[in-house]
């Protein structure tokens, strides 16, 4: 085997090469399907979509809609983390609370929340408050459940030893509970971030006069798949950026866990 073939074989075994290969394959299939198989009124090739990104940003109202949606996502995500962390610790640390309230949380989490979206619109109006509230309703559940699972995995001897050495409640949280729940917490944050994105966009699609969801509906009704997929590409980039922020935070605080 030549050195070039050996280097190529070793490169193909790397995970990032496999990821890039899958993405390139999907884009190639999309390009072929859009050019040869699907009516261009319903599907645009990726080459045309990426070429039209500038026109998407130049569309009147789109930059402001992006700012509104990003602000709604940021506020909803922060609230989801705070509420999910508080509920997760309150339920996970107390056996009585876990047995009493965890089934209720699981029941509410399994309920299709899109069916109660009109209630959010009724209570919070058609402004950003309803989108934020609906995003929080999707985001805090996975965070709370991940915290409960992480707390349950802590060895009881660690908590007993910390209390026996005179540690107060904050010291137990700081030096025992938080470090050992970091993997579960960030796994829940990633799921919660996806839930927040889904909730905010669903609310914007249902009723909104601004935000990305409004323009998504507008481009769909106008049979403009090029700008529609361009807007979806912007959404995907936004989700990737948020996921990267969470990943970097996980790496940073993961050192605390390993220490």
Coordinates of C-alpha atoms in Angstrom, one line a residue:
X1 CA 0.0 0.0 0.0
X2 CA 1.4 3.4 -1.0
X3 CA 1.9 6.2 1.5
X4 CA -0.9 8.3 -0.2
X5 CA -3.4 5.4 0.0
X6 CA -2.4 4.8 3.6
X7 CA -2.8 8.5 4.5
X8 CA -6.2 8.6 2.8
X9 CA -7.3 5.5 4.7
X10 CA -6.2 7.1 8.0
X11 CA -8.0 10.3 7.2
X12 CA -11.2 8.5 6.4
X13 CA -11.1 7.0 9.9
X14 CA -11.3 10.4 11.6
X15 CA -14.7 11.4 12.9
X16 CA -14.6 15.0 11.5
X17 CA -13.8 13.6 8.0
X18 CA -16.9 11.4 8.2
X19 CA -19.0 14.3 9.3
X20 CA -17.9 16.4 6.4
X21 CA -18.5 13.6 4.0
X22 CA -22.0 13.1 5.2
X23 CA -22.8 16.8 4.9
X24 CA -21.3 17.0 1.4
X25 CA -23.3 13.9 0.4
X26 CA -26.5 15.4 1.7
X27 CA -25.9 18.7 -0.1
X28 CA -25.1 16.8 -3.3
X29 CA -28.3 14.8 -3.1
X30 CA -30.2 18.0 -2.4
X31 CA -28.6 19.7 -5.4
X32 CA -29.5 16.9 -7.8
X33 CA -33.0 16.5 -6.5
X34 CA -33.7 20.2 -6.8
X35 CA -32.3 20.4 -10.3
X36 CA -33.8 17.2 -11.8
X37 CA -36.6 15.7 -9.7
X38 CA -38.5 18.4 -7.8
X39 CA -40.4 21.4 -9.1
X40 CA -38.3 24.5 -8.5
X41 CA -41.4 26.2 -7.1
X42 CA -41.1 24.0 -4.0
X43 CA -37.4 23.3 -3.7
X44 CA -34.3 25.3 -4.6
X45 CA -30.8 23.9 -5.0
X46 CA -28.3 24.7 -2.3
X47 CA -26.1 26.6 -4.7
X48 CA -29.0 29.0 -5.4
X49 CA -29.9 29.2 -1.7
X50 CA -26.4 30.2 -0.6
X51 CA -26.1 32.7 -3.5
X52 CA -29.3 34.4 -2.4
X53 CA -28.3 34.9 1.3
X54 CA -27.5 38.5 0.6
X55 CA -30.9 39.1 -0.8
X56 CA -32.4 37.5 2.3
X57 CA -30.6 40.0 4.5
X58 CA -31.6 42.8 2.2
X59 CA -35.3 41.9 2.5
X60 CA -37.0 44.7 4.4
X61 CA -37.7 43.7 8.0
X62 CA -35.5 40.5 8.0
X63 CA -32.5 42.0 9.9
X64 CA -34.8 43.3 12.6
X65 CA -36.7 39.9 12.7
X66 CA -33.4 38.1 13.3
X67 CA -32.5 40.5 16.2
X68 CA -36.0 39.9 17.7
X69 CA -35.8 36.1 17.4
X70 CA -32.2 36.0 18.7
X71 CA -33.3 38.1 21.7
X72 CA -36.3 35.9 22.4
X73 CA -34.1 32.8 22.2
X74 CA -31.5 34.2 24.5
X75 CA -34.0 35.3 27.2
X76 CA -36.0 32.0 26.9
X77 CA -32.8 30.0 27.2
X78 CA -31.5 31.8 30.2
X79 CA -34.9 31.5 32.0
X80 CA -35.0 27.8 31.0
X81 CA -31.6 27.2 32.6
X82 CA -32.5 29.0 35.8
X83 CA -35.9 27.4 36.2
X84 CA -34.7 23.9 35.1
X85 CA -31.7 24.1 37.5
X86 CA -33.9 25.2 40.5
X87 CA -36.5 22.6 39.9
X88 CA -34.0 19.9 39.1
X89 CA -32.1 20.5 42.4
X90 CA -35.3 20.9 44.4
X91 CA -36.7 17.6 43.1
X92 CA -33.5 15.6 42.8
X93 CA -32.0 16.3 46.3
X94 CA -35.2 15.4 48.2
X95 CA -36.4 11.8 47.9
X96 CA -39.9 12.8 49.0
X97 CA -40.1 15.6 46.4
X98 CA -38.6 13.2 43.7
X99 CA -41.3 10.6 44.4
X100 CA -44.1 13.2 44.6
X101 CA -43.3 15.6 41.8
X102 CA -41.1 13.7 39.2
X103 CA -44.1 11.8 37.8
X104 CA -46.0 15.1 37.3
X105 CA -43.0 16.6 35.6
X106 CA -42.7 13.6 33.3
X107 CA -46.4 13.8 32.5
X108 CA -46.2 17.4 31.6
X109 CA -43.1 16.9 29.6
X110 CA -44.9 14.2 27.5
X111 CA -47.9 16.4 26.8
X112 CA -47.9 17.9 23.2
X113 CA -47.4 21.5 24.2
X114 CA -48.4 22.8 20.8
X115 CA -52.0 22.0 21.7
X116 CA -51.9 24.6 24.5
X117 CA -50.1 27.3 22.5
X118 CA -53.4 29.3 22.1
X119 CA -53.4 29.6 25.9
X120 CA -49.9 31.2 25.9
X121 CA -51.1 33.6 23.2
X122 CA -54.2 34.3 25.3
X123 CA -52.3 35.0 28.5
X124 CA -49.2 36.7 27.1
X125 CA -50.5 38.3 23.9
X126 CA -48.9 38.2 20.5
X127 CA -45.8 40.0 21.4
X128 CA -42.4 38.6 22.4
X129 CA -43.6 37.5 25.9
X130 CA -45.7 34.7 24.5
X131 CA -42.7 33.4 22.3
X132 CA -40.4 33.6 25.3
X133 CA -42.8 31.8 27.6
X134 CA -43.5 29.1 25.1
X135 CA -39.8 28.6 24.5
X136 CA -39.3 28.3 28.2
X137 CA -42.0 25.7 28.4
X138 CA -40.1 23.6 25.9
X139 CA -36.6 24.3 27.3
X140 CA -36.7 23.8 31.1
X141 CA -38.1 20.3 31.1
X142 CA -35.0 18.5 29.7
X143 CA -32.7 20.6 31.9
X144 CA -34.6 19.8 35.0
X145 CA -34.8 16.1 34.2
X146 CA -31.1 16.0 33.4
X147 CA -30.3 17.6 36.8
X148 CA -32.5 15.1 38.6
X149 CA -30.7 12.2 36.8
X150 CA -27.3 13.8 37.6
X151 CA -28.1 14.2 41.3
X152 CA -29.3 10.7 41.5
X153 CA -25.9 9.4 40.2
X154 CA -24.0 11.1 43.0
X155 CA -22.7 8.6 45.6
X156 CA -24.5 9.1 48.9
X157 CA -21.2 8.7 50.7
X158 CA -19.9 11.9 49.2
X159 CA -22.8 13.9 50.5
X160 CA -22.6 12.2 53.9
X161 CA -18.9 12.9 54.2
X162 CA -19.2 16.5 53.2
X163 CA -21.9 17.1 55.9
X164 CA -19.9 15.1 58.5
X165 CA -17.0 17.5 57.9
X166 CA -19.2 20.5 58.7
X167 CA -19.9 21.7 55.1
X168 CA -22.9 24.0 54.9
X169 CA -25.5 23.8 52.1
X170 CA -23.7 26.1 49.7
X171 CA -20.4 24.2 50.2
X172 CA -22.1 20.9 49.5
X173 CA -23.6 22.4 46.3
X174 CA -20.3 24.0 45.3
X175 CA -17.8 21.2 46.0
X176 CA -20.0 18.0 45.6
X177 CA -23.2 18.4 43.7
X178 CA -22.3 20.9 41.0
X179 CA -19.0 19.1 39.9
X180 CA -20.7 15.7 39.7
X181 CA -23.7 17.0 37.8
X182 CA -21.8 18.9 35.1
X183 CA -22.1 16.2 32.4
X184 CA -25.8 15.8 32.9
X185 CA -26.3 19.5 33.2
X186 CA -24.7 20.4 29.9
X187 CA -26.4 17.5 28.2
X188 CA -29.7 18.9 29.4
X189 CA -28.7 22.4 28.3
X190 CA -28.1 21.2 24.7
X191 CA -31.5 19.5 24.7
X192 CA -33.1 22.5 26.3
X193 CA -31.5 24.8 23.7
X194 CA -33.1 22.8 21.0
X195 CA -36.4 22.9 22.8
X196 CA -36.3 26.6 23.2
X197 CA -35.5 27.1 19.5
X198 CA -38.5 24.9 18.6
X199 CA -40.9 26.6 21.0
X200 CA -40.0 30.1 20.0
X201 CA -40.3 29.3 16.3
X202 CA -43.6 27.5 16.7
X203 CA -45.0 30.5 18.5
X204 CA -43.8 32.8 15.8
X205 CA -45.3 30.6 13.1
X206 CA -48.6 30.4 14.9
X207 CA -49.1 34.2 15.4
X208 CA -46.5 36.9 14.9
X209 CA -46.0 40.2 13.1
X210 CA -42.2 40.0 13.5
X211 CA -39.5 37.5 14.0
X212 CA -38.1 34.8 11.8
X213 CA -41.3 32.7 12.0
X214 CA -43.3 35.5 10.5
X215 CA -41.0 35.7 7.4
X216 CA -40.9 31.9 7.2
X217 CA -44.6 31.9 6.8
X218 CA -44.5 34.8 4.4
X219 CA -41.9 33.2 2.1
X220 CA -43.9 29.9 2.2
X221 CA -47.1 31.6 1.2
X222 CA -45.4 33.5 -1.6
X223 CA -43.8 30.3 -3.0
X224 CA -40.3 31.6 -2.6
X225 CA -38.3 28.5 -1.6
X226 CA -35.0 30.2 -2.3
X227 CA -35.3 32.9 0.4
X228 CA -37.2 30.4 2.6
X229 CA -34.3 28.0 2.6
X230 CA -31.9 30.9 3.0
X231 CA -33.7 31.9 6.2
X232 CA -33.6 28.3 7.4
X233 CA -29.8 28.3 6.7
X234 CA -29.5 31.4 8.9
X235 CA -31.5 29.6 11.6
X236 CA -29.2 26.6 11.3
X237 CA -26.2 28.8 11.7
X238 CA -27.8 30.4 14.8
X239 CA -28.4 27.0 16.3
X240 CA -24.8 25.9 15.5
X241 CA -23.5 29.1 17.2
X242 CA -25.5 28.5 20.3
X243 CA -24.5 24.9 20.4
X244 CA -20.8 25.9 20.1
X245 CA -21.2 28.3 23.0
X246 CA -22.6 25.5 25.2
X247 CA -19.9 23.1 24.1
X248 CA -17.1 25.6 25.0
X249 CA -18.7 26.2 28.4
X250 CA -18.9 22.4 28.9
X251 CA -15.2 22.1 28.1
X252 CA -14.4 24.9 30.5
X253 CA -16.4 23.6 33.4
X254 CA -15.6 20.0 32.5
X255 CA -12.1 20.7 33.9
X256 CA -13.7 21.5 37.2
X257 CA -15.4 18.1 37.0
X258 CA -12.2 16.3 36.3
X259 CA -10.3 18.2 39.0

